[in-house]
PDB file of C-alpha atoms and ligand atoms in Angstrom:
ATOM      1  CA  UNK A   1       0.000   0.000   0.000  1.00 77.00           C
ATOM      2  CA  UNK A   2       1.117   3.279  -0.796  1.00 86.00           C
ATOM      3  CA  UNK A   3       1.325   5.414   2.237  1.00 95.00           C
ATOM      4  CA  UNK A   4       1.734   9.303   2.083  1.00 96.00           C
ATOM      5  CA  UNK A   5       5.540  10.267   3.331  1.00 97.00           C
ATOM      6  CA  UNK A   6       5.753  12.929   6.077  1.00 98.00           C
ATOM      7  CA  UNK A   7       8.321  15.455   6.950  1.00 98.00           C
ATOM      8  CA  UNK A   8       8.455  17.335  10.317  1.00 98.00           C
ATOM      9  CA  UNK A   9      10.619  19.738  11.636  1.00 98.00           C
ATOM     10  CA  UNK A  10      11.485  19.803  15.141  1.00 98.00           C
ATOM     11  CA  UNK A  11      12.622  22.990  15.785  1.00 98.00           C
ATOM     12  CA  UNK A  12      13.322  22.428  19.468  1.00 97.00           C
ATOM     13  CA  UNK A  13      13.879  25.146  22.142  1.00 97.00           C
ATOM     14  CA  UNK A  14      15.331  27.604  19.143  1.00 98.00           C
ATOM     15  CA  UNK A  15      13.908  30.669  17.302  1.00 98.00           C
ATOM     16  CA  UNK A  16      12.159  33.669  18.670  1.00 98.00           C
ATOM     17  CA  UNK A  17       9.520  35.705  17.027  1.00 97.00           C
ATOM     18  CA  UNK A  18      11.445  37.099  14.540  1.00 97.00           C
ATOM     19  CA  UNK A  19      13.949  34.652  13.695  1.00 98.00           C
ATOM     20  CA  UNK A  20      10.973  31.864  13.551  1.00 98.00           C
ATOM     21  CA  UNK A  21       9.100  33.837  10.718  1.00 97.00           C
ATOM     22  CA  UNK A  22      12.020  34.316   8.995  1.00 98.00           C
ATOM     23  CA  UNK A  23      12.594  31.145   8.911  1.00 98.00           C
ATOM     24  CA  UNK A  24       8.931  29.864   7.695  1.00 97.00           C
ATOM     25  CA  UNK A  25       8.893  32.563   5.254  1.00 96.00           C
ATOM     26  CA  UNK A  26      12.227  31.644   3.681  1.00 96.00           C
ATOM     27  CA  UNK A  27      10.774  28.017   3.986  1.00 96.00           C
ATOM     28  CA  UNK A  28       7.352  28.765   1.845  1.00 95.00           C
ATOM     29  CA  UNK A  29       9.562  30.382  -0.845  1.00 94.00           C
ATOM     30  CA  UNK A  30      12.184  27.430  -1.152  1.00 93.00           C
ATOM     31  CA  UNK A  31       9.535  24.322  -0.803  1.00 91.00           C
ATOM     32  CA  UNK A  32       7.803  23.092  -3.137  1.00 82.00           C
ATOM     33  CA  UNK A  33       4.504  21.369  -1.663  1.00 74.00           C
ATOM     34  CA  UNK A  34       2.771  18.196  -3.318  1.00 76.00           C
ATOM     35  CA  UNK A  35      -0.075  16.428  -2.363  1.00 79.00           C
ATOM     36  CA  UNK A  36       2.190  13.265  -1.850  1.00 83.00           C
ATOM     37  CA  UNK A  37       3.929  14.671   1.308  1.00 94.00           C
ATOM     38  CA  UNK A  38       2.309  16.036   4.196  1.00 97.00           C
ATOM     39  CA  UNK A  39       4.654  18.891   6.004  1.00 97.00           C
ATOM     40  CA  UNK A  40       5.046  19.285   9.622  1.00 98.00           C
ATOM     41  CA  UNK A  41       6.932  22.226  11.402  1.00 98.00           C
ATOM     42  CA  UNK A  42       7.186  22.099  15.046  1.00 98.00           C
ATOM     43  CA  UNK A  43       8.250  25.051  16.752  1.00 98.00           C
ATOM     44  CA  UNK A  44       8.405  25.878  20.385  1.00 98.00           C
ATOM     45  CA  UNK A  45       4.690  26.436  22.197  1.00 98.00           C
ATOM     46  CA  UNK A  46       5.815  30.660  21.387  1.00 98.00           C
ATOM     47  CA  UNK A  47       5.558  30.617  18.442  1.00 98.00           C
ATOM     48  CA  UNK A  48       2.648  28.216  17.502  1.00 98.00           C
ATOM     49  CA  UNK A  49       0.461  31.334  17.608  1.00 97.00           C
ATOM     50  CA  UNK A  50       2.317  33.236  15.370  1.00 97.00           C
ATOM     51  CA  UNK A  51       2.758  30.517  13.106  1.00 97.00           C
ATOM     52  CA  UNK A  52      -0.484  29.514  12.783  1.00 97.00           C
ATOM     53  CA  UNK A  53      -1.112  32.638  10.837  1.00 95.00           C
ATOM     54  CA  UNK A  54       1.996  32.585   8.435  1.00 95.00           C
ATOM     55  CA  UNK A  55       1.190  28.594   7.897  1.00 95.00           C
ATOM     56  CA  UNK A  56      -2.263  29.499   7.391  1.00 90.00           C
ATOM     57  CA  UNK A  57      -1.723  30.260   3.457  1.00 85.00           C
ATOM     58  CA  UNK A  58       0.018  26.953   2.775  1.00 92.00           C
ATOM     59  CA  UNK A  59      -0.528  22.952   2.960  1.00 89.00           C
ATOM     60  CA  UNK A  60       1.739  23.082   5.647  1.00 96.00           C
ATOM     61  CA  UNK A  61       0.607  21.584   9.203  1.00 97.00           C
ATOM     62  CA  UNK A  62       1.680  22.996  12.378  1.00 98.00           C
ATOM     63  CA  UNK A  63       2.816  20.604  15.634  1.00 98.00           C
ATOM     64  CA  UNK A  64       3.850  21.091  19.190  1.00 98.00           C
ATOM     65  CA  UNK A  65       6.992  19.555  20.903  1.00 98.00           C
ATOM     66  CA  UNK A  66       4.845  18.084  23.655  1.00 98.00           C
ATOM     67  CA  UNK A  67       2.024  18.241  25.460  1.00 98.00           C
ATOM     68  CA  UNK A  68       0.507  17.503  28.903  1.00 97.00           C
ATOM     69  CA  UNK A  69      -2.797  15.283  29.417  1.00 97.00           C
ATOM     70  CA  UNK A  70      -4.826  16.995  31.575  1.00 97.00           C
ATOM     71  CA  UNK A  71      -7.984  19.226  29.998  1.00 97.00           C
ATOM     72  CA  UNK A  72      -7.057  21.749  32.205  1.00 97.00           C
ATOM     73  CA  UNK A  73      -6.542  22.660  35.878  1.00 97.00           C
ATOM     74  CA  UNK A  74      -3.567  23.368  38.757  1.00 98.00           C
ATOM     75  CA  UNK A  75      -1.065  22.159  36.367  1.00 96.00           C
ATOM     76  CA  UNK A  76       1.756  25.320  36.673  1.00 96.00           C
ATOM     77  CA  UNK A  77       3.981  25.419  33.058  1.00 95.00           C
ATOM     78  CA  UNK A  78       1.771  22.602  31.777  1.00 96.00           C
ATOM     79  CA  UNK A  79       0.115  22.762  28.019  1.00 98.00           C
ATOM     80  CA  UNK A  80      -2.886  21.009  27.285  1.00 98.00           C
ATOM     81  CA  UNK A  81      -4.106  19.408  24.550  1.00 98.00           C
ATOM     82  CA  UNK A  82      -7.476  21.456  24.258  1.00 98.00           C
ATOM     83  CA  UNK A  83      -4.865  24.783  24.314  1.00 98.00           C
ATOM     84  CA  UNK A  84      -2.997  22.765  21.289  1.00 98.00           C
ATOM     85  CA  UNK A  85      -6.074  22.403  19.101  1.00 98.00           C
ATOM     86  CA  UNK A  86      -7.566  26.034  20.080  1.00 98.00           C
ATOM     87  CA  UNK A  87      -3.919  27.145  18.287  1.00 97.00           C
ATOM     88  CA  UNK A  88      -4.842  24.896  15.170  1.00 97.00           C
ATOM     89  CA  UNK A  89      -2.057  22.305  15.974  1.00 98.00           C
ATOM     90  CA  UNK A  90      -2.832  18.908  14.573  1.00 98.00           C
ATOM     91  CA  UNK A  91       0.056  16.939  15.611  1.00 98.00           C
ATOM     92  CA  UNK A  92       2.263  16.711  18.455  1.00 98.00           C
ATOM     93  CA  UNK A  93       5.854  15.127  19.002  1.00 98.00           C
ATOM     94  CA  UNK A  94       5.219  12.236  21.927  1.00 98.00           C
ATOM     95  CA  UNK A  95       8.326  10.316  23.699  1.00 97.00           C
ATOM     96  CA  UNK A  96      11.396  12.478  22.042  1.00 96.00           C
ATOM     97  CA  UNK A  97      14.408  11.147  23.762  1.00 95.00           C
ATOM     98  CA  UNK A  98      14.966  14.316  25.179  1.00 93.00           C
ATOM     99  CA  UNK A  99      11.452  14.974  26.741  1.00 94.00           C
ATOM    100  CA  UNK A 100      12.263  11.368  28.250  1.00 93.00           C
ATOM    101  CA  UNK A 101      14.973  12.664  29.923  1.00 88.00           C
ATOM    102  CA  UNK A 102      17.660  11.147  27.363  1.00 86.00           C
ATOM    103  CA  UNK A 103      19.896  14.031  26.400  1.00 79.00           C
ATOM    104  CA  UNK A 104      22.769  13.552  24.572  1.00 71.00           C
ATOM    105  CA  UNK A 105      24.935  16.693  25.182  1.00 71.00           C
ATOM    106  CA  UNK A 106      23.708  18.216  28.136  1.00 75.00           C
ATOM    107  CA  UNK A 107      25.558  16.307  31.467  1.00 77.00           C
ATOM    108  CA  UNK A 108      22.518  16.806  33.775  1.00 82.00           C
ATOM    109  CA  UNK A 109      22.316  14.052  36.682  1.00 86.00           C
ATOM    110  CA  UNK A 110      20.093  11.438  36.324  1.00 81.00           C
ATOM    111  CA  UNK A 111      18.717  12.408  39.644  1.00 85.00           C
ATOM    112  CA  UNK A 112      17.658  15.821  38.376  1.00 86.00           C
ATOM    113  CA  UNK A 113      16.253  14.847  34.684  1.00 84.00           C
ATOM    114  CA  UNK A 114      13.765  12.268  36.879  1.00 84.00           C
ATOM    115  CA  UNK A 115      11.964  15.298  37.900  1.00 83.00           C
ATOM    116  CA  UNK A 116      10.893  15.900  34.399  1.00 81.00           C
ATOM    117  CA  UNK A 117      11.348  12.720  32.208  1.00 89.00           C
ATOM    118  CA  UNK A 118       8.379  11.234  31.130  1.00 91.00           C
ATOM    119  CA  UNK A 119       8.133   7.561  31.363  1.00 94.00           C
ATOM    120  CA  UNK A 120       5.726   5.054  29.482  1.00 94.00           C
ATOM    121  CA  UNK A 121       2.634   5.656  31.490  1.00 95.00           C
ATOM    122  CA  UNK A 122       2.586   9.355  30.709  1.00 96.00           C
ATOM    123  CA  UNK A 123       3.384   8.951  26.932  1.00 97.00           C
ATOM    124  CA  UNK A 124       0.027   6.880  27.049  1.00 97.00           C
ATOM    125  CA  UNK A 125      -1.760   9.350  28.899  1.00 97.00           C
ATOM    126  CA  UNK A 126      -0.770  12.385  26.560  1.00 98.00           C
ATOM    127  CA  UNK A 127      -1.768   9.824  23.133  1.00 98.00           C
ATOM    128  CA  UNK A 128      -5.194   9.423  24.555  1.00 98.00           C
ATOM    129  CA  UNK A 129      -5.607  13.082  25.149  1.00 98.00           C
ATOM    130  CA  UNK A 130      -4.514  13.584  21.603  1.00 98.00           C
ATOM    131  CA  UNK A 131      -6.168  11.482  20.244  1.00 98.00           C
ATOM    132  CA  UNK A 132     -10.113  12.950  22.504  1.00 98.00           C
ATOM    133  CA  UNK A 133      -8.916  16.069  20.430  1.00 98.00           C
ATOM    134  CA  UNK A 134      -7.797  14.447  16.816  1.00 98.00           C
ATOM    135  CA  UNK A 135      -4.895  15.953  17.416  1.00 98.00           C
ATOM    136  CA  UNK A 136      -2.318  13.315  15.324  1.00 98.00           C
ATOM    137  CA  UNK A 137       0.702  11.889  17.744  1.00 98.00           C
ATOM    138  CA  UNK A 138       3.658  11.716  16.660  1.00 98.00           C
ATOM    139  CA  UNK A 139       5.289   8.388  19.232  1.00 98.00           C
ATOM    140  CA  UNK A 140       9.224   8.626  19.472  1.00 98.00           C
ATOM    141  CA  UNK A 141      11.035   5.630  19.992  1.00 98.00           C
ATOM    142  CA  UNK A 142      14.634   4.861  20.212  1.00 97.00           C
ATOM    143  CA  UNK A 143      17.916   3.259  21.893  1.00 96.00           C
ATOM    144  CA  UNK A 144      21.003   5.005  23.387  1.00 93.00           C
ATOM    145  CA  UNK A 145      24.217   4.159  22.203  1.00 93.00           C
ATOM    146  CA  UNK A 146      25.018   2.105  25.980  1.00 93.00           C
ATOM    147  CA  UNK A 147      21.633  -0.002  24.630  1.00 96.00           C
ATOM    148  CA  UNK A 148      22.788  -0.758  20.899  1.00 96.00           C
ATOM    149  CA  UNK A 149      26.049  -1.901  22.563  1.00 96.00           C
ATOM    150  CA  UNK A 150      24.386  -4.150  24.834  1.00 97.00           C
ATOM    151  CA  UNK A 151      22.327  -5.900  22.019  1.00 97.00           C
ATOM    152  CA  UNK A 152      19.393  -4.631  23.403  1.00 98.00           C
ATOM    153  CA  UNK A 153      18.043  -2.472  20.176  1.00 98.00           C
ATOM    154  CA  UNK A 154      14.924  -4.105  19.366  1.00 98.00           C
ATOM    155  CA  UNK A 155      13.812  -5.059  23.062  1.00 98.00           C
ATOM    156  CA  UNK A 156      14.230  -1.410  23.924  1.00 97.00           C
ATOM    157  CA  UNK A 157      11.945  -0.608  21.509  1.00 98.00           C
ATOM    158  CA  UNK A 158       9.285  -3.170  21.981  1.00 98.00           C
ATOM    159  CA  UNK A 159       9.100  -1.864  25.461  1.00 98.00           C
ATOM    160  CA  UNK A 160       8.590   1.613  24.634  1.00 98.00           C
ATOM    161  CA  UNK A 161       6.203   0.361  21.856  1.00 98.00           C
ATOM    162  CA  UNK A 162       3.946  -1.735  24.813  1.00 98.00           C
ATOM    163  CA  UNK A 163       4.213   1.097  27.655  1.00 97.00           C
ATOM    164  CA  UNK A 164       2.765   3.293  25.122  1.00 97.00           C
ATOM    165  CA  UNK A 165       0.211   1.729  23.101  1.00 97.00           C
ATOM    166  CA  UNK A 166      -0.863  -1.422  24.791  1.00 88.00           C
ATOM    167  CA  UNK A 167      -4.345  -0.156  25.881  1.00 91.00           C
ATOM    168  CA  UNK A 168      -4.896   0.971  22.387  1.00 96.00           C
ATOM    169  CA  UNK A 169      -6.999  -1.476  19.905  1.00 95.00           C
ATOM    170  CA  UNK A 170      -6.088  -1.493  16.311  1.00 96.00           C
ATOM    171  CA  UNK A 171      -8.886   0.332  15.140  1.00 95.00           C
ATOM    172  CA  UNK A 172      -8.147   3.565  16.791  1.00 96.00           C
ATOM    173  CA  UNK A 173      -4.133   3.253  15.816  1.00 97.00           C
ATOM    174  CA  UNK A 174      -5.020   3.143  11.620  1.00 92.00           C
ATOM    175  CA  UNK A 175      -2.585   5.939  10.535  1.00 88.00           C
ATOM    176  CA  UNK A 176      -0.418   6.486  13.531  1.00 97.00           C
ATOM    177  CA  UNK A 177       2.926   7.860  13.147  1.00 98.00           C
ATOM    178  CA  UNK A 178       6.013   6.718  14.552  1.00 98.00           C
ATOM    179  CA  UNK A 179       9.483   8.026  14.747  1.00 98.00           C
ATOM    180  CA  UNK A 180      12.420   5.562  14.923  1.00 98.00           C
ATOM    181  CA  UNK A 181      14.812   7.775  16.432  1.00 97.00           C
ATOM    182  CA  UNK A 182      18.431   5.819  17.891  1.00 97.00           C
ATOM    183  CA  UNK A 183      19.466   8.573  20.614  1.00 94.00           C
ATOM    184  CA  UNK A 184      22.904   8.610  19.418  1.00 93.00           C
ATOM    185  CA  UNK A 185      22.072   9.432  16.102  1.00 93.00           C
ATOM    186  CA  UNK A 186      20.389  12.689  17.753  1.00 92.00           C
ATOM    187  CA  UNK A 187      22.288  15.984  17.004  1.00 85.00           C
ATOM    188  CA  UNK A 188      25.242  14.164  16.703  1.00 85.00           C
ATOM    189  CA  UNK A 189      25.551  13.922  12.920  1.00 83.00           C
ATOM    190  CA  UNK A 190      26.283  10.703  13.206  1.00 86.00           C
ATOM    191  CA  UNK A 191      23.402   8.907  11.054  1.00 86.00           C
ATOM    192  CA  UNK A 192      22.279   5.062  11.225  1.00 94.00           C
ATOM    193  CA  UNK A 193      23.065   3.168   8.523  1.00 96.00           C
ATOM    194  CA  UNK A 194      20.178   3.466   5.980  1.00 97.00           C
ATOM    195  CA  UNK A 195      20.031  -1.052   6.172  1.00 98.00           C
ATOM    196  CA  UNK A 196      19.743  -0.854   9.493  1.00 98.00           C
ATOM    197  CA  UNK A 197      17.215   2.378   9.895  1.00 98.00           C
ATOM    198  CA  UNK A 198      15.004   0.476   7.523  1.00 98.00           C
ATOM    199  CA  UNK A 199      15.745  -2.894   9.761  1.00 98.00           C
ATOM    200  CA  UNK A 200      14.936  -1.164  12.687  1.00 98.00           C
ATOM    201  CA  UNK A 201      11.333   0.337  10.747  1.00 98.00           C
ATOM    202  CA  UNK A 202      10.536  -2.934   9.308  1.00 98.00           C
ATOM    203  CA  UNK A 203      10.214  -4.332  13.591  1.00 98.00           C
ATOM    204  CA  UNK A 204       8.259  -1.814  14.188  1.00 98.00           C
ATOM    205  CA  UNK A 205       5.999  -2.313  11.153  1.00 98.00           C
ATOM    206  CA  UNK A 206       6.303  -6.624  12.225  1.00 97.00           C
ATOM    207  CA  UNK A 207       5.750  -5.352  16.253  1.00 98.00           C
ATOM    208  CA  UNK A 208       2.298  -3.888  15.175  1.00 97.00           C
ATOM    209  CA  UNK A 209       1.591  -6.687  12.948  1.00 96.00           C
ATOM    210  CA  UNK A 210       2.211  -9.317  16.124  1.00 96.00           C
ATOM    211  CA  UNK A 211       0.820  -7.187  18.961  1.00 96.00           C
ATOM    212  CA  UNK A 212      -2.534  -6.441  17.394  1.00 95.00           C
ATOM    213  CA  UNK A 213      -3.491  -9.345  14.759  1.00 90.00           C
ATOM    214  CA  UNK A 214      -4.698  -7.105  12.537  1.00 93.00           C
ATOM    215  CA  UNK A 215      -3.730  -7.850   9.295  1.00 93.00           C
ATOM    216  CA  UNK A 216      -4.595  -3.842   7.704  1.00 94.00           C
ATOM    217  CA  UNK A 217      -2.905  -2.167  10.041  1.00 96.00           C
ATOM    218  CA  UNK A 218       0.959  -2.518  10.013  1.00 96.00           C
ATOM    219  CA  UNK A 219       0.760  -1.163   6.116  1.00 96.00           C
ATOM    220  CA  UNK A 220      -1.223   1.978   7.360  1.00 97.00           C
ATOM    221  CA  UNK A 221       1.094   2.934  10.550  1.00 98.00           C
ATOM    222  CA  UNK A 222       3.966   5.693   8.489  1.00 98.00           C
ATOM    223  CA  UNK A 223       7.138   4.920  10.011  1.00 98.00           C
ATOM    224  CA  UNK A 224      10.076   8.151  10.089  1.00 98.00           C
ATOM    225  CA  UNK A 225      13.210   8.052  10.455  1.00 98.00           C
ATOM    226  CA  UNK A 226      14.979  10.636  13.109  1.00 97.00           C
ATOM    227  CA  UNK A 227      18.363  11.204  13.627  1.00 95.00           C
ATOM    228  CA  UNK A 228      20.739  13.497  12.327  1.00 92.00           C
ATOM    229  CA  UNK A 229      18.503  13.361   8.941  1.00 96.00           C
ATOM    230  CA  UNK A 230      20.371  16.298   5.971  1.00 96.00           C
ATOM    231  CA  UNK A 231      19.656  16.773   2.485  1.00 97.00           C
ATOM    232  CA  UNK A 232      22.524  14.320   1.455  1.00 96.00           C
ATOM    233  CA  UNK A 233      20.895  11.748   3.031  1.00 96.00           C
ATOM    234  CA  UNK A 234      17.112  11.851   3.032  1.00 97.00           C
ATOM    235  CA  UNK A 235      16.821  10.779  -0.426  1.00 97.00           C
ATOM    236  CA  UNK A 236      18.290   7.607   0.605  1.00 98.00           C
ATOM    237  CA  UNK A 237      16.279   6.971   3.525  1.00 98.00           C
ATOM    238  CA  UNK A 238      12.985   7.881   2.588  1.00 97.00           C
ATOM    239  CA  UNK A 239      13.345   5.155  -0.348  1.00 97.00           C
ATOM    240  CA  UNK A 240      13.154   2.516   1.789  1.00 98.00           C
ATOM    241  CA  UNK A 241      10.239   0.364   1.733  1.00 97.00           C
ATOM    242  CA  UNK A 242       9.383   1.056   5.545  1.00 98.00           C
ATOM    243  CA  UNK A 243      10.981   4.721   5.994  1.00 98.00           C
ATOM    244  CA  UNK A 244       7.647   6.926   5.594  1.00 98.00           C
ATOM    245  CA  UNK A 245       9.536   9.950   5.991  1.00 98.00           C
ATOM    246  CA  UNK A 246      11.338  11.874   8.788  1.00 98.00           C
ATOM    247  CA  UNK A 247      11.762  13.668  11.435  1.00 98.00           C
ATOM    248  CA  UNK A 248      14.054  16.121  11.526  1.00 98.00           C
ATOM    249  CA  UNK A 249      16.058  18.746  14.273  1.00 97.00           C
ATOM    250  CA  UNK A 250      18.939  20.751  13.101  1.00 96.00           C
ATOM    251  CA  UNK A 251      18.069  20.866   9.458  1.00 97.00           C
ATOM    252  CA  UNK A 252      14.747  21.884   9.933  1.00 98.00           C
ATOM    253  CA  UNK A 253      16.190  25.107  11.160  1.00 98.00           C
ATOM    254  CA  UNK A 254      17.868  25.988   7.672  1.00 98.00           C
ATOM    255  CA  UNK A 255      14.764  26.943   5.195  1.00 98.00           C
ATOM    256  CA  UNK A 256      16.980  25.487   1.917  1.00 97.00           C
ATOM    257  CA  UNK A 257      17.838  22.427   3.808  1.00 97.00           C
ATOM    258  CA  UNK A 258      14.828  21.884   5.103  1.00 97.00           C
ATOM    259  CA  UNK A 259      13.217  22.168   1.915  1.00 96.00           C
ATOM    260  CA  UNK A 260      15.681  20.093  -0.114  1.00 97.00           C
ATOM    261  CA  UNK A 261      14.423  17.027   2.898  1.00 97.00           C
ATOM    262  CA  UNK A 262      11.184  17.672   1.692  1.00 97.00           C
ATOM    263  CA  UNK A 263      11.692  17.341  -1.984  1.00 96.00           C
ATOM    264  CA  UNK A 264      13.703  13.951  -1.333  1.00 95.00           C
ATOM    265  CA  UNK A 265      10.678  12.342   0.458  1.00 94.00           C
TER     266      UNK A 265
HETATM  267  C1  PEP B 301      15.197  15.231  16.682  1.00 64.85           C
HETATM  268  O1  PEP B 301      15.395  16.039  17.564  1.00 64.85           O
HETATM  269  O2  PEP B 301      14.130  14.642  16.640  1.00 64.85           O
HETATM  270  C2  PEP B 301      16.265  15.006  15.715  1.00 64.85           C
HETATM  271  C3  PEP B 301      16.150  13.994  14.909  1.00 64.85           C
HETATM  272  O3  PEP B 301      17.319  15.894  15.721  1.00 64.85           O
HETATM  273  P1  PEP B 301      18.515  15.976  14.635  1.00 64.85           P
HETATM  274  O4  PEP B 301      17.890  15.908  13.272  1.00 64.85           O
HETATM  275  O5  PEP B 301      19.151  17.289  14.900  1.00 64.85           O
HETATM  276  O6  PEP B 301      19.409  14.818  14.890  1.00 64.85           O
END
């Protein structure tokens, strides 16, 4: 089955108001949008506002970085998903690496990231609040380098695939998103191999397959790959039978980069 590719930017904790609509402006005038790719840009909760109205002329679809699952309520710094879709977002980054707590450059101790990293039970909790608002998820999963070395790739995964999506039935996962990201691969500019990215989407596509015995649904789920993803190599790795597309950080923050991802997928 031919599934549509997608391309998101994350543009992390960058940008400001000026510098951000620069940036999509330079973007509208470099990409050229077809019906075959669906666009994402995901700038920081400032800007979504802003953006909303510059994105509002083009095919282009605007997400969030993350999201909390309460409607609403004594939740101090906390975004909900109701304030996501009253900004017109309509899909939202789930389980980065780094919302989990998994940096790769900043030395932070573990003790102190625990008092913000999300773990599986509140990745689940933020999908079904997406989800009550049709607000599209957008599930990261990944390994660290320590884990890859250990042999432990695909069981990582499989666990972060079950914490998050095991009291989900099949019928309400048709056209989920995820994003294979290894953590090592993550503003590093080191890239995995393109055999083994699309080794690593093909489990997931054969974990959905096993997990929910439904025999539609793997070939509907779109796959990215994350991780250190340029112009040089997207081409490659979005013509893989299981790479739907990507997601991508620092190059989503250079408009003819950026752009040049898109046209590859
Ligand atoms: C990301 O943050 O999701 C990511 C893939 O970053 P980068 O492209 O910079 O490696």
């Amino acid at each position: 089955m031919q599934r549509t590719k997608l391309v998101a930017g994350n543009w992390k904790m960058n940008l400001l108001q000026s510098t951000g609509s620069a940036l999509v402006e330079a973007f509208l005038q470099k990409v050229e949008l077809r019906q075959d790719v669906d666009v994402v840009v995901c700038p920081p909760y400032t800007l979504l506002g802003r953006l909303r109205e510059e994105l509002r002329r083009s095919h282009i679809h605007l997400g969030a970085q993350d999201v909390f699952w309460a409607e609403e309520g004594a939740f101090t710094g906390r975004v909900s998903p109701k304030m996501l879709a009253d900004l017109g977002v309509s899909h939202c980054i789930v389980g980065h690496s780094e919302t989990r707590g998994r940096f790769g450059k900043l030395e932070t101790a573990e003790n102190t990231l625990g008092f913000f990293a999300e773990t599986e039970e509140t990745i689940a909790l933020k999908i079904r609040a997406l989800f009550f608002h049709s607000i599209e998820p957008i599930l990261c999963v990944g390994e660290t380098l320590a884990e890859r070395q250990a042999g432990q790739t695909e069981a990582i995964i499989a666990k972060q695939l079950e914490g998050a999506l095991s009291g989900f039935d099949a019928a309400e996962l048709f056209f989920f998103v995820v994003a294979y990201e290894p953590v090592w691969a993550i503003g590093t500019g080191e890239t995995c191999a393109t055999e083994e990215a699309e080794r690593i989407c093909e489990f997931i596509r054969d974990w959905f397959r096993t997990k929910f015995g439904d025999p539609d649904l793997p070939d509907h789920i779109r796959i990215l790959y994350g991780g250190s993803v340029k112009s040089v190599n997207a081409k490659e790795l979005f013509s893989q039978p299981n790479i739907d597309g990507g997601l991508v950080g620092g190059a989503s923050l250079d408009a003819n980069e950026f752009a040049k991802i898109v046209a590859s997928a």
